[in-house]
Short mmCIF file of C-alpha atoms and ligand atoms in Angstrom, two decimals:
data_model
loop_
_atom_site.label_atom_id
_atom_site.label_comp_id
_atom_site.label_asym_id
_atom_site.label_seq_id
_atom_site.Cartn_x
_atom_site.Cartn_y
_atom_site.Cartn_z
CA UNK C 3 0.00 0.00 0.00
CA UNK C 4 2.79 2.58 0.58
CA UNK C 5 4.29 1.65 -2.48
CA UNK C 6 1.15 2.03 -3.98
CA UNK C 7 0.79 5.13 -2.23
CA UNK C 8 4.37 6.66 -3.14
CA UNK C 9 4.05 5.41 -6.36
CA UNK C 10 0.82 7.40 -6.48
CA UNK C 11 2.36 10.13 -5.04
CA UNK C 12 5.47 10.33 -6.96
CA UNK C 13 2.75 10.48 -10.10
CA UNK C 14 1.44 13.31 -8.07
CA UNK C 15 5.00 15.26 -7.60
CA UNK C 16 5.54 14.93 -11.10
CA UNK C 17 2.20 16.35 -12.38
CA UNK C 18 2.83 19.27 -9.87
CA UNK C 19 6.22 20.13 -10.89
CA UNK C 20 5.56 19.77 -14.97
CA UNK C 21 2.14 21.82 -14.17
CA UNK C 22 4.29 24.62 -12.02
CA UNK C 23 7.00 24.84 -15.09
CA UNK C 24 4.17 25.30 -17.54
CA UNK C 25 2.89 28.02 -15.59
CA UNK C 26 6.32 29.81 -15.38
CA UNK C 27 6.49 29.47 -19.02
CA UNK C 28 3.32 31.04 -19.33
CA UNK C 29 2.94 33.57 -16.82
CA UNK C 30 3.99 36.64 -18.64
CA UNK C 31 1.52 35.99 -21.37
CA UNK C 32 -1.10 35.62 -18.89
CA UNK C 33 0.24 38.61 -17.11
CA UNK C 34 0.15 40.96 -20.70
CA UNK C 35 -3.22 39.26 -22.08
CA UNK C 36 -4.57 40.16 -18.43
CA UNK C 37 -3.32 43.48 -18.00
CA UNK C 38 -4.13 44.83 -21.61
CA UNK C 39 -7.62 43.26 -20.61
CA UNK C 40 -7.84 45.47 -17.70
CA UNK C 41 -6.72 48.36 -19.27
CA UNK C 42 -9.01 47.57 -22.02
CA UNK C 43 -12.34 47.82 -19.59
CA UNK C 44 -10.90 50.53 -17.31
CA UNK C 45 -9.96 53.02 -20.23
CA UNK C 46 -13.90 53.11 -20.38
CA UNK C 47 -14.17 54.79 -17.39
CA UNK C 48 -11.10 57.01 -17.89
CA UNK C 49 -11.68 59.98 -20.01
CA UNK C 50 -14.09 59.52 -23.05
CA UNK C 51 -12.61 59.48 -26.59
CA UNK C 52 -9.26 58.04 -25.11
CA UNK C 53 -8.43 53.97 -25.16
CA UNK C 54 -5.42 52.52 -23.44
CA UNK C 55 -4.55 49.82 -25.99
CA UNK C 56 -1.46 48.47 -24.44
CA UNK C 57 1.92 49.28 -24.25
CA UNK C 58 3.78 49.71 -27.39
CA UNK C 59 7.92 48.06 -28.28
CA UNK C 60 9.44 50.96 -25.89
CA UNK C 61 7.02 49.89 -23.26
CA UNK C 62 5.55 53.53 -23.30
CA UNK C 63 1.54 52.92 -22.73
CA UNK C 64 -0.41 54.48 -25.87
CA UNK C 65 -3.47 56.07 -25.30
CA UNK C 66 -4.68 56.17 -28.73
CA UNK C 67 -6.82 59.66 -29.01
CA UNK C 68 -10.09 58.54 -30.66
CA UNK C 69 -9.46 60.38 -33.97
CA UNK C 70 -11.85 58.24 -36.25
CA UNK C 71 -11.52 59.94 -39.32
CA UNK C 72 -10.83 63.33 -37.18
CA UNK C 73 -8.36 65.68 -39.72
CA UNK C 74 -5.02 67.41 -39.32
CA UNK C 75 -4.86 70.72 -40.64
CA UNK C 76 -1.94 71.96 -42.18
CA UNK C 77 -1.35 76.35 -41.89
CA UNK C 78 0.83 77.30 -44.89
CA UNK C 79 2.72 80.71 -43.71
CA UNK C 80 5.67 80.67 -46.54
CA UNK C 81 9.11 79.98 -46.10
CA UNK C 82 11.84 77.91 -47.62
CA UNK C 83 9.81 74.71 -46.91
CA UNK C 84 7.15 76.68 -49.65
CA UNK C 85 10.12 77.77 -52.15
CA UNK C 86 11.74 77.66 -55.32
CA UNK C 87 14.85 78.79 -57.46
CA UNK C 88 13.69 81.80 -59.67
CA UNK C 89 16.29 82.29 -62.08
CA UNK C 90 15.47 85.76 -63.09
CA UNK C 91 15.37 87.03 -59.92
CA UNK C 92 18.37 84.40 -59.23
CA UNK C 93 17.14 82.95 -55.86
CA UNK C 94 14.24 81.87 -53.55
CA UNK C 95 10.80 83.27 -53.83
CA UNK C 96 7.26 81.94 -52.13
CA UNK C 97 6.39 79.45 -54.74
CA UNK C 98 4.46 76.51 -52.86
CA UNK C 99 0.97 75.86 -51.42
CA UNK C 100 0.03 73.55 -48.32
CA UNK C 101 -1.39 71.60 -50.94
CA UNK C 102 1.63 71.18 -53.41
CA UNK C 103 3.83 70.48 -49.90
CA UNK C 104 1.42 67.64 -49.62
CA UNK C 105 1.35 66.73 -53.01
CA UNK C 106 5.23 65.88 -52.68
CA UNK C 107 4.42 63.50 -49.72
CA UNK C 108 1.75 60.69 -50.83
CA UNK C 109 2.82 58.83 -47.49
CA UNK C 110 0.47 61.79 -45.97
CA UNK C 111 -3.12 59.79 -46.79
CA UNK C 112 -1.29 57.20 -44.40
CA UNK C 113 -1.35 59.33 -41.64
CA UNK C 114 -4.48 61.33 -41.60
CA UNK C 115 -6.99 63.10 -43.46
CA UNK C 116 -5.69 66.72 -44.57
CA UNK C 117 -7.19 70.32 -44.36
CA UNK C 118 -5.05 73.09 -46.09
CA UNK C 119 -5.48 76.41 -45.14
CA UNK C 120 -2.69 79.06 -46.63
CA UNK C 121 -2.27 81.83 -44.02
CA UNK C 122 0.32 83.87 -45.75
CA UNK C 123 3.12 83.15 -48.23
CA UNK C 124 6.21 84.85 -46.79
CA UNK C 125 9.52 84.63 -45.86
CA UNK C 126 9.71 84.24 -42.31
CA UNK C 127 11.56 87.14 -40.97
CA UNK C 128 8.64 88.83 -42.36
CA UNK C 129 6.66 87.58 -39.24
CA UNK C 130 5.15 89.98 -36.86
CA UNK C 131 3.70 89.64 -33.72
CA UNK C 132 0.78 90.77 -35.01
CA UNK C 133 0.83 88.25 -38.21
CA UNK C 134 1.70 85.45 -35.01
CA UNK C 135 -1.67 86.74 -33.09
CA UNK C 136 -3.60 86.12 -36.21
CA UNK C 137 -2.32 83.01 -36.63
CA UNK C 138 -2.67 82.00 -32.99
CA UNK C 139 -6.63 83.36 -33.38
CA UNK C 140 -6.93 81.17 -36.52
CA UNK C 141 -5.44 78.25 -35.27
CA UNK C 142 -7.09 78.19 -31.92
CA UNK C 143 -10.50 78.02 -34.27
CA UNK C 144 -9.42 75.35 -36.37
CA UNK C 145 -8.89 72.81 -32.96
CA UNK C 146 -12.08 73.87 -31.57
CA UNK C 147 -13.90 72.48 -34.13
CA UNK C 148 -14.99 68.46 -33.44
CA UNK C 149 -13.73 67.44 -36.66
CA UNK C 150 -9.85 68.41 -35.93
CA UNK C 151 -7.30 66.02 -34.17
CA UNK C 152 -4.47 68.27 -34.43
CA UNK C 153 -2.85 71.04 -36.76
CA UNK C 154 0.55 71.58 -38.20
CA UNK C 155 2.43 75.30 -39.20
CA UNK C 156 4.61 75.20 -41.81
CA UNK C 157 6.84 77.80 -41.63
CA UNK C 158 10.23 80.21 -42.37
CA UNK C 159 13.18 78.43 -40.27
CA UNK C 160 14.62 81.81 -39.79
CA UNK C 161 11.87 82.68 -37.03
CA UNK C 162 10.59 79.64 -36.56
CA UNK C 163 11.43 79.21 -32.79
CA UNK C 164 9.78 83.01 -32.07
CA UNK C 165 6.46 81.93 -34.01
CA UNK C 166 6.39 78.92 -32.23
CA UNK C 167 6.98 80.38 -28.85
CA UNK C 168 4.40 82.58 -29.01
CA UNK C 169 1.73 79.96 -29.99
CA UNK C 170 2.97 77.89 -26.87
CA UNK C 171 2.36 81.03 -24.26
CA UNK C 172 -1.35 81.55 -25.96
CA UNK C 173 -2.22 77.63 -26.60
CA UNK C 174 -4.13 76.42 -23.81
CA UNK C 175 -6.04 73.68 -25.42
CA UNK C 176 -5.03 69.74 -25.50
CA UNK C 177 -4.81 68.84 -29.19
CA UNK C 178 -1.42 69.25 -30.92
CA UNK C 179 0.04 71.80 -32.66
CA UNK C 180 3.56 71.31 -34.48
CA UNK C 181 5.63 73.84 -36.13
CA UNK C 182 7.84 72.71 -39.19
CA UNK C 183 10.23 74.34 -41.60
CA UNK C 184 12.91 73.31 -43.71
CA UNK C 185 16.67 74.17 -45.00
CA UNK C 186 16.64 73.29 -48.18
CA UNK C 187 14.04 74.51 -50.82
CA UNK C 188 11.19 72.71 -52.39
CA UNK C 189 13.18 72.61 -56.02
CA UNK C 190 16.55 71.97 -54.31
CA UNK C 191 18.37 68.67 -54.35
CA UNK C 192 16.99 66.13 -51.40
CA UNK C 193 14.63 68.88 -49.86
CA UNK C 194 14.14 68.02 -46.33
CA UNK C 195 10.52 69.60 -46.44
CA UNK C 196 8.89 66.43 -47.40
CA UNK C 197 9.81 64.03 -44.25
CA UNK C 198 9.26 67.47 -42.22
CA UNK C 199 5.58 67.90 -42.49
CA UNK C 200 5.33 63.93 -42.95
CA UNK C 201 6.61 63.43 -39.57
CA UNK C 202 4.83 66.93 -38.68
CA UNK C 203 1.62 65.65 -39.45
CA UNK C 204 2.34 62.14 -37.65
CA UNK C 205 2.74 63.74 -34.23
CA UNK C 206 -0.07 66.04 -35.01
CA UNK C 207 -2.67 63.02 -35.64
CA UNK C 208 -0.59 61.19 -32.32
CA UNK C 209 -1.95 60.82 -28.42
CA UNK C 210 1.44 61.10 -27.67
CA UNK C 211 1.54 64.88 -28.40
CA UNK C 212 -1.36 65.64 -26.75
CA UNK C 213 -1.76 67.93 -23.89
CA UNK C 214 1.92 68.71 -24.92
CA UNK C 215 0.93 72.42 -26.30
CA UNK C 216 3.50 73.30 -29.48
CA UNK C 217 5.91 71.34 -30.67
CA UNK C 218 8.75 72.23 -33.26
CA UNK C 219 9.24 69.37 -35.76
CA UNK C 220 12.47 69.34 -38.33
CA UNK C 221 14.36 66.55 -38.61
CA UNK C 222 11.94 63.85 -37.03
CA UNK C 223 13.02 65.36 -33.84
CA UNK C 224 10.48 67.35 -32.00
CA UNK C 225 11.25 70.21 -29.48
CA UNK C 226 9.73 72.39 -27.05
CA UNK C 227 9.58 75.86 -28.17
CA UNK C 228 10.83 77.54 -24.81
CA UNK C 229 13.87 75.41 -25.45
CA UNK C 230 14.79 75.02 -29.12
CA UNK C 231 16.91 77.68 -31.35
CA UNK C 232 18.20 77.75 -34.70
CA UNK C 233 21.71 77.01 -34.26
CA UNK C 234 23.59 76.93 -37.80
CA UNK C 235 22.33 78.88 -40.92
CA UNK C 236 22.53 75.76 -43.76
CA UNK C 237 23.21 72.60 -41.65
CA UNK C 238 19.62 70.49 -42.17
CA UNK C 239 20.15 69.45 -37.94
CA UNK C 240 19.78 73.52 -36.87
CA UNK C 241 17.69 73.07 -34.58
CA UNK C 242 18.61 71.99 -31.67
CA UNK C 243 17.95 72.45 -28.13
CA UNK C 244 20.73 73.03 -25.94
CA UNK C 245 21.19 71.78 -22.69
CA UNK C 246 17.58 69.84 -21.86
CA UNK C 247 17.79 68.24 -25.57
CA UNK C 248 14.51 67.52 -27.67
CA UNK C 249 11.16 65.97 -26.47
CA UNK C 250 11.00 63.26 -28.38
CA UNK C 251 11.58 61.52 -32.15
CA UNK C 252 9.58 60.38 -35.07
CA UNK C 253 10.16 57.08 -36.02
CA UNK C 254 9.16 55.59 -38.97
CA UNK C 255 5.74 54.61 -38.26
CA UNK C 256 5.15 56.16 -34.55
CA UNK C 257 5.93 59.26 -32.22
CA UNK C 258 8.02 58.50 -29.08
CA UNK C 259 8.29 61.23 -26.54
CA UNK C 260 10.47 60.89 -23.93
CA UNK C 261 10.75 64.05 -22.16
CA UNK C 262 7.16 66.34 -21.32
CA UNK C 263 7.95 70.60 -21.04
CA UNK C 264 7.90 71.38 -16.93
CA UNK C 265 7.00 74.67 -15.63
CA UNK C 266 5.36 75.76 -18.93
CA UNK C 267 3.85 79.30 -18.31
CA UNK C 268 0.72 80.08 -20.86
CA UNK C 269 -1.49 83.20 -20.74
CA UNK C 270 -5.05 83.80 -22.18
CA UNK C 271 -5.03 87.96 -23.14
CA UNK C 272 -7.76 88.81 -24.69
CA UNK C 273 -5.66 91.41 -27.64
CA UNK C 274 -2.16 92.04 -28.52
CA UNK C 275 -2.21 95.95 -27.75
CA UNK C 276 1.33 96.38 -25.88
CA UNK C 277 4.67 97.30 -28.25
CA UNK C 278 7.87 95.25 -26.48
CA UNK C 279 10.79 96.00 -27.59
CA UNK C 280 14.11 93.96 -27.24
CA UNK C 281 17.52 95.41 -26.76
CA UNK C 282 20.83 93.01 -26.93
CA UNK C 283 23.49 94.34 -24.71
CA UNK C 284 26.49 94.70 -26.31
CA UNK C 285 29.83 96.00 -24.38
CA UNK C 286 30.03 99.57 -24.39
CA UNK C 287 26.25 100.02 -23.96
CA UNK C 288 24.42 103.36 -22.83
CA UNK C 289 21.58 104.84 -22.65
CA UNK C 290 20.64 105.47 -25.99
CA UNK C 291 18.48 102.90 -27.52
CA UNK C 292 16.41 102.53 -24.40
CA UNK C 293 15.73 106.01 -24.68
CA UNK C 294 14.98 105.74 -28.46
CA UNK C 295 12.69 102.93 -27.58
CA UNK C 296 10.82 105.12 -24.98
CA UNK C 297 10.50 107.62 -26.99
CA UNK C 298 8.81 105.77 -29.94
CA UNK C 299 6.35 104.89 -27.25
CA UNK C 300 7.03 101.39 -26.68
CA UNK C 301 4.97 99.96 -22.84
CA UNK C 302 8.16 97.40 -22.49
CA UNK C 303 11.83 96.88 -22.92
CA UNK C 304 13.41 93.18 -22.63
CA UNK C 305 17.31 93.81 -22.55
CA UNK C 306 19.70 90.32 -23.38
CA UNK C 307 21.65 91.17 -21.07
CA UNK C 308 25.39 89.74 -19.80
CA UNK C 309 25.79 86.79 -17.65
CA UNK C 310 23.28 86.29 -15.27
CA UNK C 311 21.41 89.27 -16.82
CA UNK C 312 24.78 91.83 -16.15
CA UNK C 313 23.96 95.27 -18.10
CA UNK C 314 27.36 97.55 -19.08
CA UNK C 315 27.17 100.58 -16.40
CA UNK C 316 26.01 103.01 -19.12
CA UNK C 317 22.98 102.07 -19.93
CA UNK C 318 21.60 101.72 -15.82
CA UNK C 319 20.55 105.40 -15.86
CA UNK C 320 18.30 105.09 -19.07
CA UNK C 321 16.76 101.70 -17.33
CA UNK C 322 16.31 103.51 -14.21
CA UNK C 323 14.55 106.46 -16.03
CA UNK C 324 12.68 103.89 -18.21
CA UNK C 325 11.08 102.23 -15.13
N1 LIG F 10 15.92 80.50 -45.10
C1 LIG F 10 14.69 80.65 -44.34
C2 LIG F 10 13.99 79.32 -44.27
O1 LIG F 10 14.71 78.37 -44.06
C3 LIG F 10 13.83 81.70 -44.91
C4 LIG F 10 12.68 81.92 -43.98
O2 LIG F 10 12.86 81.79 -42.75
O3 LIG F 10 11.60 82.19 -44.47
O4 LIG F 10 12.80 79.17 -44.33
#
């Protein structure tokens, strides 16, 4: 009977232990298939129009914003990225729509369906404040409207990082808006426009982006506009942000962003009514130009100043007067 009953239970030790290593083979397949289950109900009860569908290769849970069909719309405002060679008047001029940008990118009906509204046609040092208020008005009525998942700028390089700075104060909505640009012209050799506003448009029509305010896309590298500059006046990389380094990238089929803007300040005014001017310190500095500036009525000065904001001791009587 022991025998028997070892026997028996030796058949039972064995069962366990190939039952036990099964389960350890399969546990973290039962552990994904359950979680994405769980996230599947509960992104029900999150927030409506969003559903957690897993994580994705980097492990970076997706919550894909339920864009059914919703449109990006792409804001043609000029620039190189909208140029080509004239030879009589032997260089650049506006020469593109938002349409034939898009028409150089078929990859685009991939992505999402298109709007094309063109703002302006200009070079970009052109810009104004008051040209980037219009566009911030415009824009900010384009992502109201239910049909919109996101928009994209296309836009001069040359003040790309200004424009884009001042749509990130004003933008307090959640769906994306990405600035892009290029270095090389729409006629030149390999433009760089093209895979621009392709990977533009991605992170516009992305849940990654959103809630993230502006973003600056050249490159496939995307940027917060506090942070980025222009850094080199040909090189196709300018952009760069020194210091913190970009937000994210734009692979080939998917937006990763690995770092969100902290501390982001944003403001709601109702008009752009005040002139600001900006003086750049230079050594040997007086009084003059703030005092040229006050009297063409400007209501602000911003002085790049030295250091840790060190002004050259001529020019502290005109601030003091200024104040
Ligand atoms: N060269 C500039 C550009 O890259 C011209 C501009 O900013 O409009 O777009």
């Amino acid at each position: 009977m022991t025998t028997v009953f070892s026997a028996q239970r030796q058949t039972e030790t064995e069962a366990r232990e190939k039952a036990h290593s099964a389960y350890r083979l399969l546990r973290p397949f039962l552990i994904y298939v359950t979680s994405f289950t769980a996230c599947g109900q509960l992104s029900r009860y999150i927030r409506p129009g969003y559903t957690i569908i897993g994580t994705n290769k980097t492990g970076t849970t997706l919550a894909a914003y339920d864009k059914a069909g919703k449109k990006v719309v792409v804001v043609a405002t000029g620039g190189t990225i909208a140029m080509k060679y004239d030879p009589e008047k032997d260089g650049l001029v506006p020469a593109c729509t938002g349409e034939d940008l898009a028409a150089a990118v078929p990859e685009l009906a991939n992505v999402a369906p298109l709007e094309f509204i063109q703002f302006s046609n200009i070079a970009s040092p052109a810009m104004t404040p008051q040209n980037m208020w219009n566009l911030h008005i415009k824009l900010e009525e384009i992502l109201a409207r239910d049909d919109v998942a996101g928009a994209i700028v296309t836009h001069g390089t040359d003040t790309l990082e200004e424009t884009s700075y001042f749509l990130d104060l004003l933008h307090n909505g959640p769906k994306p808006i990405v600035t892009t640009a290029a270095m090389r012209g729409a006629g030149d050799t390999s433009p760089d426009g093209p895979m621009n506003i392709l990977s533009a448009v991605r992170t516009a029509a992305s849940s990654q982006a959103v809630g993230l305010g502006v973003m600056v896309c050249l490159n496939e590298t995307l940027h917060a506009p506090a942070e980025v500059t222009k850094t080199h006046s040909a090189y196709p990389a300018t952009f760069q942000s020194p210091w913190w380094g970009p937000s994210g990238y734009v692979d080939s089929d998917r937006v990763v962003i690995r770092r969100k803007p902290l501390n982001v300040v944003r403001f709601a005014p109702k008009t752009l009514n005040a002139r600001v001017d900006l003086i750049k310190c230079m050594t040997g500095s007086t009084r003059d130009y703030i005092d040229f500036a006050v009297s063409q009525g400007c209501q602000g000065i911003v002085i790049e100043g030295f250091g840790r904001g060190n002004v050259p001791p001529g020019m502290i009587p005109g601030i003091e007067d200024a104040v």
